[in-house]
Structure formats: C-alpha cells, structure tokens
Coordinates of N, CA, C and O and ligand atoms in Angstrom, one line a residue:
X1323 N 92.7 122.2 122.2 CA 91.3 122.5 122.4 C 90.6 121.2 123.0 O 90.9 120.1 122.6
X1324 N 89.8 121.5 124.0 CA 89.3 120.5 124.5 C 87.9 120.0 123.5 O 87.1 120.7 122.9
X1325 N 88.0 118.4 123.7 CA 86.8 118.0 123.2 C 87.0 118.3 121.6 O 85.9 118.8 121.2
X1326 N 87.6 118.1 121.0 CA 88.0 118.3 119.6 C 86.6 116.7 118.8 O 86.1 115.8 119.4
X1327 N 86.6 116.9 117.9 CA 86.2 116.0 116.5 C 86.8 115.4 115.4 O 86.8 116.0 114.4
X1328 N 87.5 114.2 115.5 CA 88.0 114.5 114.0 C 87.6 113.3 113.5 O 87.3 112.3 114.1
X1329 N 87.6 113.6 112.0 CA 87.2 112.6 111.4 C 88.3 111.1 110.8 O 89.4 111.4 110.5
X1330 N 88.0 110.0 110.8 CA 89.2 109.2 110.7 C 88.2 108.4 109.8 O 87.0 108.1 110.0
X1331 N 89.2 108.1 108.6 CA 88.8 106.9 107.4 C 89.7 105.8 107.4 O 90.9 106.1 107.6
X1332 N 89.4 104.7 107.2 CA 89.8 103.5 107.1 C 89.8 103.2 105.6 O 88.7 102.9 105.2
X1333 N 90.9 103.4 104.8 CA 91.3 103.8 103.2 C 90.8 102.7 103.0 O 90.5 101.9 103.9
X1334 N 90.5 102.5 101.7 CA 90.5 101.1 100.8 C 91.5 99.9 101.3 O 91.1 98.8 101.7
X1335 N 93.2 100.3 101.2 CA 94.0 99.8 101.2 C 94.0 98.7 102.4 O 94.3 97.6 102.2
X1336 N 93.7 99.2 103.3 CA 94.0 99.2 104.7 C 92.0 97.6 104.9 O 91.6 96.4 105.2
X1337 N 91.5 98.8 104.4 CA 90.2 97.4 103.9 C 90.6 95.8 103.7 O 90.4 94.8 104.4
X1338 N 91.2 96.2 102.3 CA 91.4 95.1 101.6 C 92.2 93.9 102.5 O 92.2 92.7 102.5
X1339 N 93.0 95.1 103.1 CA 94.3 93.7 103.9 C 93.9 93.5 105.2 O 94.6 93.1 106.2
X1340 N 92.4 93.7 105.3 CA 92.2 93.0 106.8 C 93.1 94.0 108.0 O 93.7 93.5 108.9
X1341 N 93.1 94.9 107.9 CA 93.9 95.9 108.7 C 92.7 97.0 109.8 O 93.0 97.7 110.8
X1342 N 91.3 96.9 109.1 CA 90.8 98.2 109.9 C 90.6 98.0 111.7 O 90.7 99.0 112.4
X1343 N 90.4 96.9 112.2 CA 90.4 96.3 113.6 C 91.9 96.7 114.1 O 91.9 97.3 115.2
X1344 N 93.0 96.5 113.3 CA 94.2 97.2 113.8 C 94.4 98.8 114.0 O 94.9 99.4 114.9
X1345 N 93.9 99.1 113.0 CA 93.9 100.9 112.7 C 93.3 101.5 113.9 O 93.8 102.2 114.7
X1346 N 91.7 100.9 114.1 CA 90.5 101.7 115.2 C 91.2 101.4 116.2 O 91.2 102.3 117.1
X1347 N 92.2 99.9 116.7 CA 92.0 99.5 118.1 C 93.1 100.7 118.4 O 92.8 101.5 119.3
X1348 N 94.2 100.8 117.9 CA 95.4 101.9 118.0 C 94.7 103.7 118.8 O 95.2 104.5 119.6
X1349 N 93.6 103.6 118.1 CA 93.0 104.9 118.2 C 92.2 104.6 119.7 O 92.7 105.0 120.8
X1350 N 91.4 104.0 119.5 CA 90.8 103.5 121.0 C 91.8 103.4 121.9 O 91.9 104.1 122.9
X1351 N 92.6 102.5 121.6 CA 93.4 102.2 122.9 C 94.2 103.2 123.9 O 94.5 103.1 125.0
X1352 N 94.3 104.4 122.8 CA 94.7 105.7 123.0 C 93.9 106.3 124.3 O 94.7 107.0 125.1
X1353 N 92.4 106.2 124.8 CA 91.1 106.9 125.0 C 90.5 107.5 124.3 O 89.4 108.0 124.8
X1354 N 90.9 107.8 123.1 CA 89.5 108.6 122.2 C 88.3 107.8 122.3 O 88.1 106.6 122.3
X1355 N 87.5 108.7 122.5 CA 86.0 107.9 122.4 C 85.6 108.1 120.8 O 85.9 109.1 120.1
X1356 N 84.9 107.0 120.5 CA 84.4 106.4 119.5 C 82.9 107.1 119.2 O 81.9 106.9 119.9
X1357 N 82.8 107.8 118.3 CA 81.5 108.8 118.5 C 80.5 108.4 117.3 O 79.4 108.8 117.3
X1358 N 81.0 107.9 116.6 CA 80.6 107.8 115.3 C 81.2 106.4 113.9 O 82.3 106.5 113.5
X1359 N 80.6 105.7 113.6 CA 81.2 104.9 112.8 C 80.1 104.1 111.7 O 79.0 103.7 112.0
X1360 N 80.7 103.9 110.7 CA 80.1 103.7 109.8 C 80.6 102.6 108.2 O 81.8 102.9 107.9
X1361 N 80.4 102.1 107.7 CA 81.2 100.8 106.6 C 80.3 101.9 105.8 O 79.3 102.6 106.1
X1362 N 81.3 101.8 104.6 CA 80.4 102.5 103.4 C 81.2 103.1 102.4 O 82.3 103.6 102.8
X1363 N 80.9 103.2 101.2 CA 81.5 103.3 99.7 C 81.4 105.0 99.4 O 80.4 105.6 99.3
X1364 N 82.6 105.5 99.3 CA 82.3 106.7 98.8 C 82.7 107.2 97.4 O 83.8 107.1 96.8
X1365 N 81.3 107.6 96.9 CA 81.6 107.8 95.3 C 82.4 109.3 94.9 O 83.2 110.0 95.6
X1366 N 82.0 109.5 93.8 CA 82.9 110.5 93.2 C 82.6 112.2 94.0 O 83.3 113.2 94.2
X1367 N 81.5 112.0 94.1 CA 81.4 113.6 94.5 C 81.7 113.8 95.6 O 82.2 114.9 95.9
X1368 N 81.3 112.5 96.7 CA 81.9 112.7 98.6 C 83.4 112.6 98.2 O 84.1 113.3 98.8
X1369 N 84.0 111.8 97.3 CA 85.6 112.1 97.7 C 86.1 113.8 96.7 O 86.9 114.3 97.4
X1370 N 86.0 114.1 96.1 CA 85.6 115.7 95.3 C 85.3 116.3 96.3 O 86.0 117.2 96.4
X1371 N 84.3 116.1 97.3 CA 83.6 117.2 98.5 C 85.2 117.3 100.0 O 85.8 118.2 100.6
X1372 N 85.4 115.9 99.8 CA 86.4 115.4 100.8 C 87.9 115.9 100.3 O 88.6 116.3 101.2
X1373 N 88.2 115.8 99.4 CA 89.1 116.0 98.3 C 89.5 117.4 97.9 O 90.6 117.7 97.5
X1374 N 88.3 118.3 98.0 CA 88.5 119.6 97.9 C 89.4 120.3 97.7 O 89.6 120.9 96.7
X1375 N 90.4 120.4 98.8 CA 91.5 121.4 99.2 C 92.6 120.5 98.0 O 93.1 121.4 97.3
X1376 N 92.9 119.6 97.8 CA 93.7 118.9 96.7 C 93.3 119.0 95.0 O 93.9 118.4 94.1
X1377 N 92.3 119.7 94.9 CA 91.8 119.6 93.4 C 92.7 120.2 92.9 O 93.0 121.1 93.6
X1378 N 93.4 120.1 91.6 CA 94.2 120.6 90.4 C 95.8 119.9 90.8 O 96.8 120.1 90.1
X1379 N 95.8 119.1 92.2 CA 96.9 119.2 91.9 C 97.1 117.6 91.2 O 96.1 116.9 90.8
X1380 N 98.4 117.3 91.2 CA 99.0 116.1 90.3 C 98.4 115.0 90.4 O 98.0 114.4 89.4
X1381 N 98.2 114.5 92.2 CA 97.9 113.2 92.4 C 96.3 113.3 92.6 O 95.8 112.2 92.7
X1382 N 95.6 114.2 92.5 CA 94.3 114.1 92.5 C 93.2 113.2 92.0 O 92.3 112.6 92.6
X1383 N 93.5 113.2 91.3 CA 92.7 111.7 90.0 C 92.8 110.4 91.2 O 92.0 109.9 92.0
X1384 N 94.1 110.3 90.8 CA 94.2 109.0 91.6 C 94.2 108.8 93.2 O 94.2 107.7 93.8
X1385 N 94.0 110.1 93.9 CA 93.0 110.2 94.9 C 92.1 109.8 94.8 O 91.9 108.7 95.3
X1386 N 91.1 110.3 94.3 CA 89.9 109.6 94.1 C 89.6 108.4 93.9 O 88.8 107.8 94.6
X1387 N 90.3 107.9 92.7 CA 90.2 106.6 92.4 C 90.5 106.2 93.5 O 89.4 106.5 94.0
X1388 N 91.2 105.7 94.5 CA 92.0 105.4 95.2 C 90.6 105.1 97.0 O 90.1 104.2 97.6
X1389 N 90.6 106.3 97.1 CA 89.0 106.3 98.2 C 87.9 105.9 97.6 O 87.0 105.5 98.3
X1390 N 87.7 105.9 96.1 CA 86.7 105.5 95.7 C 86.4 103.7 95.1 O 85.4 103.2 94.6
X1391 N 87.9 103.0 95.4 CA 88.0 102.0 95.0 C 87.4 100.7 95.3 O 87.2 99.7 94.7
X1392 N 87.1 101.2 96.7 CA 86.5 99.8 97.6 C 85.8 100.2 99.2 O 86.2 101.2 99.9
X1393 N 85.1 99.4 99.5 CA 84.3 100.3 100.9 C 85.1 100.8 101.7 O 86.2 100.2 101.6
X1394 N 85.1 101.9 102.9 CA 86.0 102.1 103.7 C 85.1 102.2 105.1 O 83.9 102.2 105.2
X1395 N 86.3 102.1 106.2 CA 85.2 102.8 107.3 C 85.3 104.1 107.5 O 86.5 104.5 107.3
X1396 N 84.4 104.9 107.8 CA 84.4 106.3 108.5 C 83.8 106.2 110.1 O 82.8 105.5 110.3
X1397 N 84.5 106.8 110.9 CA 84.7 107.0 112.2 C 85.0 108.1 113.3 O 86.1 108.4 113.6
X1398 N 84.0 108.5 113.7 CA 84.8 110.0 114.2 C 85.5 109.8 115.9 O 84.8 109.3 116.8
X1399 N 86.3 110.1 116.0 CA 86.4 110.1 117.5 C 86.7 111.8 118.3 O 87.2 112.8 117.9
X1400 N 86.1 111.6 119.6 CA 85.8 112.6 120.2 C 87.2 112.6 121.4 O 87.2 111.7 122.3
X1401 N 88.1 113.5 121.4 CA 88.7 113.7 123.1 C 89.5 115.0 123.1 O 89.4 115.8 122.2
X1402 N 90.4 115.3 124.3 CA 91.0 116.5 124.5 C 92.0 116.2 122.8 O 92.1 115.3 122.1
X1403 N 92.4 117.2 122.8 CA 93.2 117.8 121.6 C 93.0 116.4 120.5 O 93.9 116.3 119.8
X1404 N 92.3 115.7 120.4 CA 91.8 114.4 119.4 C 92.9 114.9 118.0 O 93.9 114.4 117.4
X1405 N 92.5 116.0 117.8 CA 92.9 115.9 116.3 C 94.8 115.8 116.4 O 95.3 115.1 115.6
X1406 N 95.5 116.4 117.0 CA 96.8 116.0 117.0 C 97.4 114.7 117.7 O 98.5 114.2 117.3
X1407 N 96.9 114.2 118.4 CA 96.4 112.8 119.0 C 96.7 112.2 117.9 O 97.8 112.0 117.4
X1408 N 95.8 111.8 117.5 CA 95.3 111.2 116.5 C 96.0 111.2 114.6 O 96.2 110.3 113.7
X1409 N 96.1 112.5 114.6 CA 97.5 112.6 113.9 C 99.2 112.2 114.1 O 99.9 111.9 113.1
X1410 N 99.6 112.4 115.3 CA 100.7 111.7 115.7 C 100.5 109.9 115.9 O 101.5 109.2 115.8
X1411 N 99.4 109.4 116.0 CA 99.4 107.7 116.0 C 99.0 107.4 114.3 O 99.0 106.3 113.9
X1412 N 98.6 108.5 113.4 CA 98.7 108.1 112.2 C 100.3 108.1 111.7 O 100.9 107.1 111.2
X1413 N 100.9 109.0 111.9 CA 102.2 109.4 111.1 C 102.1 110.2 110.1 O 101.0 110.3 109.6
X1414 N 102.9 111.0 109.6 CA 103.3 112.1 108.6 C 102.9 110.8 107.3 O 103.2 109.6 107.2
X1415 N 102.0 111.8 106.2 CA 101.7 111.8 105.4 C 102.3 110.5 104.3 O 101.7 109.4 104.4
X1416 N 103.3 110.5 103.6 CA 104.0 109.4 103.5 C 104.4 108.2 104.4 O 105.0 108.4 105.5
X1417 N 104.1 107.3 104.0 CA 104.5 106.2 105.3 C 105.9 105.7 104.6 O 106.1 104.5 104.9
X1418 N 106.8 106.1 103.8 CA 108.0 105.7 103.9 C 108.7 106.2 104.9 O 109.4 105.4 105.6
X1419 N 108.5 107.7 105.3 CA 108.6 108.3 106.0 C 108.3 108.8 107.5 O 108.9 109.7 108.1
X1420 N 107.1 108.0 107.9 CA 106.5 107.8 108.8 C 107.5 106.9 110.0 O 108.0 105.9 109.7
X1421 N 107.4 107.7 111.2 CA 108.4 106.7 112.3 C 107.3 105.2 112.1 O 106.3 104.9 111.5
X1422 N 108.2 104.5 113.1 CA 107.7 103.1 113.8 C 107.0 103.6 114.9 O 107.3 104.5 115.7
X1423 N 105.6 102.4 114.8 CA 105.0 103.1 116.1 C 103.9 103.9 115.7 O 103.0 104.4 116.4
X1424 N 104.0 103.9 114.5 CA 102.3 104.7 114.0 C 101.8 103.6 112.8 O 102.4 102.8 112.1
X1425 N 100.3 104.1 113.0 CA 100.0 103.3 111.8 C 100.7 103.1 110.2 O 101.3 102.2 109.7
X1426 N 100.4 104.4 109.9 CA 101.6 104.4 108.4 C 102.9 103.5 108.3 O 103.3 102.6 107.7
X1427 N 103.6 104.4 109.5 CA 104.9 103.8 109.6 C 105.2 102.8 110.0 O 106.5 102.6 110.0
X1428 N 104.3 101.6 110.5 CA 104.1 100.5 111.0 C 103.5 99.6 109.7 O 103.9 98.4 109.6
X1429 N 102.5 100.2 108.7 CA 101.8 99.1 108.2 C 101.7 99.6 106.9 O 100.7 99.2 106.3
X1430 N 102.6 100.4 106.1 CA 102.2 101.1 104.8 C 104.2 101.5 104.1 O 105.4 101.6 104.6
X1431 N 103.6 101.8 102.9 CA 104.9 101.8 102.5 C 105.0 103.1 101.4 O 106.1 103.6 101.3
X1432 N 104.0 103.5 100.7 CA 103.8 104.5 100.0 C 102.7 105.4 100.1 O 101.6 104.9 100.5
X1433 N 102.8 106.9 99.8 CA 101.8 107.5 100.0 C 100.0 107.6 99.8 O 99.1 108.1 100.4
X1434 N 100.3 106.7 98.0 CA 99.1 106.3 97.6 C 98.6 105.5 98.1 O 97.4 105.4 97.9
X1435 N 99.2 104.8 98.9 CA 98.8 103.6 99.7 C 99.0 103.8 101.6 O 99.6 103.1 102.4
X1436 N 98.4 104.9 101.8 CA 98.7 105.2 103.2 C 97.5 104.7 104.3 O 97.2 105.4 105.3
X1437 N 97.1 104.1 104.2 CA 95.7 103.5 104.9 C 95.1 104.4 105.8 O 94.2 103.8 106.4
X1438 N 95.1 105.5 106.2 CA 94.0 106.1 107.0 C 94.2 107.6 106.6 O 95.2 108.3 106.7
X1439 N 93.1 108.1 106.4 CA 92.8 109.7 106.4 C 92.8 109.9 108.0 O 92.7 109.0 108.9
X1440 N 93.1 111.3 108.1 CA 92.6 112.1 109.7 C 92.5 113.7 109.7 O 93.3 114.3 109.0
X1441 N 91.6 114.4 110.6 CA 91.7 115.4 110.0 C 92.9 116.4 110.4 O 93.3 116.1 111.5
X1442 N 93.5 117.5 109.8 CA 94.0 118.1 110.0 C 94.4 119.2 111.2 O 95.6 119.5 111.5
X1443 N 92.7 119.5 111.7 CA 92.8 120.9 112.4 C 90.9 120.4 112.5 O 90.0 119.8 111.8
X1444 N 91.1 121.1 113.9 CA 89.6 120.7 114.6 C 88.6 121.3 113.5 O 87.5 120.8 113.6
X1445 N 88.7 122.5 112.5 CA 87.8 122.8 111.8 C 87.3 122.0 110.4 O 86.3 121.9 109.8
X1446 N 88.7 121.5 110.2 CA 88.5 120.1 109.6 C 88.1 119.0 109.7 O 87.5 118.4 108.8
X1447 N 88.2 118.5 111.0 CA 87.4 117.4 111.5 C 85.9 118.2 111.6 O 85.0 117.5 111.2
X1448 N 85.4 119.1 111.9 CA 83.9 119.5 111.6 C 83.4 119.7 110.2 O 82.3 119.4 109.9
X1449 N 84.2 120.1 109.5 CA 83.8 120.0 108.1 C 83.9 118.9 107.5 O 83.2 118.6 106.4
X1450 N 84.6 118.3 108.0 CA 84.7 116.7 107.1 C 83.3 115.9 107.7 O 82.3 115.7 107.0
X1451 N 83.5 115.7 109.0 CA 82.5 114.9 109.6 C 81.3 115.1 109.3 O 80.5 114.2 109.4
X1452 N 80.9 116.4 109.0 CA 79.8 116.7 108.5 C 79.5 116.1 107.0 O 78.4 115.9 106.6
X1453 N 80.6 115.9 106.2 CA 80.3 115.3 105.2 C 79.8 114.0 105.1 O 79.1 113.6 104.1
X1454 N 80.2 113.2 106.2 CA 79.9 111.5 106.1 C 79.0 111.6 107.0 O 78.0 110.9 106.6
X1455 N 78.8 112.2 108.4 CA 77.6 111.8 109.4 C 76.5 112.6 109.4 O 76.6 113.6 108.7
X1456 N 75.4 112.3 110.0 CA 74.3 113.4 109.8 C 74.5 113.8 111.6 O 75.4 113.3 112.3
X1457 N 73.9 114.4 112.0 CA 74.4 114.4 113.7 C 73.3 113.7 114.5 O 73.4 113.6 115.8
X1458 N 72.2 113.1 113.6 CA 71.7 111.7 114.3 C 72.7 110.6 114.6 O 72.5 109.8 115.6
X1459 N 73.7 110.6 113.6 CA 74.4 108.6 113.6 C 75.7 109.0 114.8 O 76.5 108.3 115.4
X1460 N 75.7 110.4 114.8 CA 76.8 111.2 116.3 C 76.1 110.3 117.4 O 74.9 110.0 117.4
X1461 N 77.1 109.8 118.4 CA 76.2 109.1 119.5 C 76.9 110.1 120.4 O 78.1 110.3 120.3
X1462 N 76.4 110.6 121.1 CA 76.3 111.0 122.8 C 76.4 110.4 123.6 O 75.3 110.2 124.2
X1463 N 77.7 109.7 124.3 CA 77.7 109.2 125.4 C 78.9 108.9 126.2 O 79.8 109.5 125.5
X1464 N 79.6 108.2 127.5 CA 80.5 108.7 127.9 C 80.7 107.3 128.7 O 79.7 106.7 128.9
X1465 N 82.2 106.9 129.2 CA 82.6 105.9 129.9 C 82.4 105.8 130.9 O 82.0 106.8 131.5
X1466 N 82.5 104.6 131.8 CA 82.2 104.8 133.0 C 83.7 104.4 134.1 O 83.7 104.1 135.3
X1467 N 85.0 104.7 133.2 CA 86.6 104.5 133.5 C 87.0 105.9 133.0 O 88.2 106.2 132.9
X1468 N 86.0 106.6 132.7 CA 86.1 108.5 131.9 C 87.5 108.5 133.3 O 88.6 108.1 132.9
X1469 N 87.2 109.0 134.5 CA 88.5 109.5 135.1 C 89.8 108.9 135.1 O 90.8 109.5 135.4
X1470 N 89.8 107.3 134.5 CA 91.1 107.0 134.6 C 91.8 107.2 133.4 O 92.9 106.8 133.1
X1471 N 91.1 107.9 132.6 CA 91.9 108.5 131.1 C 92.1 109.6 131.2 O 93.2 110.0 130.9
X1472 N 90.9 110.7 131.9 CA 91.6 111.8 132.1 C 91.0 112.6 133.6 O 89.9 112.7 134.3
X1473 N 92.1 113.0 133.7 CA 92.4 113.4 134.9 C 90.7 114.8 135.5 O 90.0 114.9 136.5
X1474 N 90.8 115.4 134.2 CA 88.8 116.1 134.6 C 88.4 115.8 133.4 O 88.6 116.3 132.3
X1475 N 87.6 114.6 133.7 CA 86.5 114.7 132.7 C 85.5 115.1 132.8 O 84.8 115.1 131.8
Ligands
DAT2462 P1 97.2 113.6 104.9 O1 96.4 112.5 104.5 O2 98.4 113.2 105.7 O3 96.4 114.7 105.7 P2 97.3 115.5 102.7 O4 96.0 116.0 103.2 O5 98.4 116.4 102.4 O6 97.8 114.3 103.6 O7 96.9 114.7 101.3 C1 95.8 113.9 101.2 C2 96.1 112.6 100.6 O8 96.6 112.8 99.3 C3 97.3 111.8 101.2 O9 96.8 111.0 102.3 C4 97.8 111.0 100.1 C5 97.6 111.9 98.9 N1 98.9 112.7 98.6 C6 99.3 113.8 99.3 N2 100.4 114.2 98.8 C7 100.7 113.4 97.8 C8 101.8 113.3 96.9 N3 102.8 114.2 96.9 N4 101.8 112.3 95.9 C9 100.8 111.4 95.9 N5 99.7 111.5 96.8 C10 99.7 112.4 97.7
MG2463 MG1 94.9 115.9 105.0

C-alpha cells in the first residue's frame, strides 16, 4: 500500500545502551520519512492499550514491565509499503533468530530484550500511532531529493 504509517518504538533496552541514533539512522537511511517523534515514558495503561492483542498470555507482565521500565522514543515513519520495510530492517521477533543486517539480529540477543517495536500491518501502525501521537505532533512535509528515493513521488 502506498503511503503506509507505522509506528516504531525505541525499547528501553535499546535506550539504556545508547543504541536509539543507531536504530532511527537504519530506518531513515532506508527513505522512510520521519513523520513523527517523540522521548517519553510509557506507563501502565499506554503499554495495556499498546499491549492489548498480548494480554493473558505468559510473557505479558513482563512486557509491560519491560516498556514500562525506562523512557523510550516513539517515532512514526511514513513511505510506500513502510510497514514491511520497516519490518524486514527490524528482524523476526526474537533476535536470536533474527538474520545479520537487521536491527535485532545485529544488536540484541533475546526476545525480552529486542530493542524496537514496529507495527505489524498498516491498520496497526494507525491504531498504535494514534495511541502515542495526537495528529497535531504528525508533521506534514516532504523532501526536496523526494525523486531520488522514489521513482513517483
Ligand atoms: P513483534 O514485536 O516482533 O511484533 P509480537 O507482537 O509477537 O512481536 O510480540 C510483542 C512483544 O512481546 C515482542 O516484541 C516481545 C514479546 N514477546 C513475544 N513473544 C514472546 C515470547 N514467546 N516470549 C517472551 N516475550 C515475547
Ligand atoms: Mg507485534
């Protein structure tokens, strides 16, 4: 889908070790435009709201704890198919198992400790993003090298 949304968090983990400038530049460097971004602590009910689709199962709890442990960034980026983009430079879910060459699989070692959310499926990236941005802190705006990323922009 063209023009997709998705939303991208910069975990705790990834915080702590001085990592989030590595995570965004990977995404940028890609052409996603940068639509949205924000430093900020999410408490118990935004990761519960964010968290949703995972309630009852095992690792739950410590989900939370886990997003909830220390500030993260939230960031949305905007481009053609963004959300699988963007999913493919994160890596599959576990970063044991994550190739080389993605964030995970490059800079993480366990699941609990996977340094970046992203969303799933473009209706996810609108539902999520709605959770952290208001569609004031959305910026509207566009490159001025727009054609040398894509061919019609
Ligand atoms: P992803 O973050 O790749 O979209 P997900 O939506 O299935 O993965 O799960 C959300 C987060 O929950 C994931 O980033 C880490 C944690 N998680 C998922 N499966 C897990 C498991 N089997 N054990 C522990 N934590 C898990
Ligand atoms: Mg997910």
């Amino acid at each position: 889908m063209a023009n997709e949304r998705s939303l991208v968090l910069v975990k705790p983990d990834a915080m702590q070790r001085g990592l989030a400038g590595a995570v965004l530049q990977r995404l940028e460097n890609r052409g996603l435009l940068l639509i949205g971004l924000k430093l900020m602590r999410v408490d118990q009910d935004l990761a519960s709201r964010h968290y949703a689709e995972h309630e009852g199962k095992p690792f739950f709890a410590a989900l939370v704890d886990y997003i909830t442990s220390s500030p993260i960034i939230a960031a949305v980026f905007e481009g053609d198919s963004a959300t699988s983009a963007i999913r493919n430079s994160v890596g599959v879910t576990n970063p044991s198992q994550a190739a080389a060459g993605t964030i995970r699989g490059d800079f993480g070692l366990e699941v609990g400790r996977n340094l970046v959310h992203a969303s799933d499926s473009p209706e996810s990236g609108e539902r999520e993003l709605a959770l952290f941005f208001t569609q004031e802190e959305l910026v509207q705006w566009s490159r001025d090298n727009e054609r040398w990323i894509s061919e019609n922009p």
